[in-house]
């Protein structure tokens, strides 16, 4: 979380937080603009796109272990997608992008209609217009 705060202050990313009644952080995500090279993107994402495909990156999504299983990750992902739609209408972006930390995280994103990169199964993306 310290890194997220430093990145927020420097403008490198934006962080959204879920807090409990006592003000403790129970979940958060960080997002940023990014790009992905065409050869690392899915066929659908790379079709008719420049070499560097514009993206909105879900840089980090975390839920405290004591609050897992309550739907917070899914709710934060939905919030990220809604914010990414806003961003893409202003700056232009083709895909939502995430780098899954492990196979469990990969399964979570696959369940939410993200598709793996053909060269890196832990890099997943979803074409933004498919969300609309």
Short mmCIF file of C-alpha atoms in Angstrom, two decimals:
data_model
loop_
_atom_site.label_atom_id
_atom_site.label_comp_id
_atom_site.label_asym_id
_atom_site.label_seq_id
_atom_site.Cartn_x
_atom_site.Cartn_y
_atom_site.Cartn_z
CA UNK A 1 0.00 0.00 0.00
CA UNK A 2 2.93 2.35 0.63
CA UNK A 3 3.99 2.03 -2.97
CA UNK A 4 0.43 2.79 -4.11
CA UNK A 5 0.42 5.96 -2.03
CA UNK A 6 3.79 7.08 -3.41
CA UNK A 7 2.60 6.38 -6.97
CA UNK A 8 -0.61 8.31 -6.28
CA UNK A 9 1.38 11.30 -5.07
CA UNK A 10 3.71 11.22 -8.08
CA UNK A 11 0.86 10.87 -10.56
CA UNK A 12 1.98 7.44 -11.76
CA UNK A 13 -1.30 5.79 -10.76
CA UNK A 14 -4.58 6.36 -8.99
CA UNK A 15 -5.64 4.28 -6.02
CA UNK A 16 -9.15 3.50 -4.79
CA UNK A 17 -9.61 2.18 -1.26
CA UNK A 18 -12.29 0.30 0.70
CA UNK A 19 -12.10 0.99 4.43
CA UNK A 20 -13.88 -0.58 7.38
CA UNK A 21 -15.84 1.43 9.95
CA UNK A 22 -12.67 2.03 11.97
CA UNK A 23 -10.88 3.46 8.93
CA UNK A 24 -8.68 0.44 8.32
CA UNK A 25 -7.96 -0.45 4.71
CA UNK A 26 -9.58 -3.76 3.75
CA UNK A 27 -9.13 -3.63 -0.04
CA UNK A 28 -7.79 -1.41 -2.77
CA UNK A 29 -6.86 -1.19 -6.41
CA UNK A 30 -4.50 1.00 -8.37
CA UNK A 31 -4.85 1.91 -12.04
CA UNK A 32 -2.78 3.69 -14.66
CA UNK A 33 -2.60 4.22 -18.38
CA UNK A 34 -0.37 1.82 -20.26
CA UNK A 35 0.22 0.17 -23.60
CA UNK A 36 0.80 -3.36 -24.76
CA UNK A 37 2.77 -4.39 -27.83
CA UNK A 38 0.64 -5.75 -30.64
CA UNK A 39 2.50 -9.09 -30.74
CA UNK A 40 1.72 -9.71 -27.06
CA UNK A 41 -1.98 -8.93 -27.41
CA UNK A 42 -4.82 -11.26 -28.28
CA UNK A 43 -5.90 -11.34 -31.92
CA UNK A 44 -9.10 -9.50 -31.08
CA UNK A 45 -7.28 -6.79 -29.15
CA UNK A 46 -4.58 -6.28 -31.78
CA UNK A 47 -6.76 -6.19 -34.90
CA UNK A 48 -6.17 -2.93 -36.82
CA UNK A 49 -4.21 -1.42 -33.94
CA UNK A 50 -0.86 0.42 -33.82
CA UNK A 51 2.29 -1.31 -32.57
CA UNK A 52 1.65 0.02 -29.05
CA UNK A 53 -1.98 -0.63 -28.19
CA UNK A 54 -3.34 1.88 -25.65
CA UNK A 55 -4.64 0.37 -22.43
CA UNK A 56 -5.93 1.10 -18.97
CA UNK A 57 -3.93 -0.99 -16.52
CA UNK A 58 -5.23 -2.52 -13.33
CA UNK A 59 -1.86 -2.21 -11.64
CA UNK A 60 -2.85 -3.83 -8.35
CA UNK A 61 -5.96 -5.33 -6.76
CA UNK A 62 -5.75 -6.56 -3.19
CA UNK A 63 -8.18 -7.65 -0.49
CA UNK A 64 -7.13 -8.19 3.13
CA UNK A 65 -7.19 -11.89 3.99
CA UNK A 66 -9.78 -11.30 6.72
CA UNK A 67 -12.20 -9.80 4.20
CA UNK A 68 -11.82 -12.22 1.30
CA UNK A 69 -14.84 -14.13 0.06
CA UNK A 70 -17.19 -11.15 0.53
CA UNK A 71 -17.25 -10.02 -3.10
CA UNK A 72 -14.89 -7.09 -2.60
CA UNK A 73 -12.53 -8.12 -5.41
CA UNK A 74 -15.40 -8.38 -7.88
CA UNK A 75 -16.85 -5.06 -6.74
CA UNK A 76 -13.48 -3.33 -7.09
CA UNK A 77 -12.96 -4.87 -10.53
CA UNK A 78 -16.37 -3.55 -11.59
CA UNK A 79 -15.44 -0.10 -10.25
CA UNK A 80 -12.14 -0.24 -12.16
CA UNK A 81 -13.97 -1.14 -15.37
CA UNK A 82 -16.41 1.75 -14.96
CA UNK A 83 -13.55 4.19 -14.32
CA UNK A 84 -11.61 2.75 -17.28
CA UNK A 85 -14.62 3.38 -19.53
CA UNK A 86 -14.56 7.02 -18.43
CA UNK A 87 -10.82 7.24 -19.10
CA UNK A 88 -11.12 5.63 -22.53
CA UNK A 89 -13.73 8.18 -23.58
CA UNK A 90 -11.26 10.98 -22.80
CA UNK A 91 -7.82 9.69 -23.79
CA UNK A 92 -8.64 6.66 -25.93
CA UNK A 93 -7.78 3.12 -24.93
CA UNK A 94 -8.40 -0.21 -26.63
CA UNK A 95 -8.03 -2.70 -23.76
CA UNK A 96 -8.24 -3.27 -20.05
CA UNK A 97 -4.94 -4.82 -19.01
CA UNK A 98 -3.84 -6.78 -15.95
CA UNK A 99 -0.76 -8.75 -14.97
CA UNK A 100 -2.03 -11.54 -12.70
CA UNK A 101 0.22 -12.33 -9.74
CA UNK A 102 -0.46 -16.07 -9.81
CA UNK A 103 -2.76 -18.78 -11.16
CA UNK A 104 -5.47 -18.00 -8.61
CA UNK A 105 -5.55 -14.37 -9.75
CA UNK A 106 -5.47 -15.52 -13.38
CA UNK A 107 -8.56 -17.67 -12.77
CA UNK A 108 -10.34 -14.67 -11.22
CA UNK A 109 -9.73 -12.53 -14.31
CA UNK A 110 -10.62 -15.34 -16.70
CA UNK A 111 -13.91 -15.68 -14.82
CA UNK A 112 -14.49 -11.98 -15.53
CA UNK A 113 -14.01 -12.38 -19.30
CA UNK A 114 -10.38 -11.34 -19.56
CA UNK A 115 -8.32 -13.24 -22.15
CA UNK A 116 -4.68 -14.28 -21.73
CA UNK A 117 -1.88 -12.97 -23.90
CA UNK A 118 -0.71 -15.57 -26.41
CA UNK A 119 2.86 -15.25 -25.08
CA UNK A 120 2.29 -14.70 -21.35
CA UNK A 121 -0.61 -16.45 -19.65
CA UNK A 122 -0.44 -14.16 -16.62
CA UNK A 123 -0.98 -11.06 -18.76
CA UNK A 124 -4.67 -10.74 -19.47
CA UNK A 125 -6.76 -8.23 -21.35
CA UNK A 126 -10.30 -7.39 -22.30
CA UNK A 127 -11.30 -5.24 -25.26
CA UNK A 128 -13.04 -2.19 -23.84
CA UNK A 129 -15.80 -2.07 -26.44
CA UNK A 130 -16.78 -5.61 -25.37
CA UNK A 131 -17.67 -4.20 -21.96
CA UNK A 132 -20.14 -1.67 -23.35
#
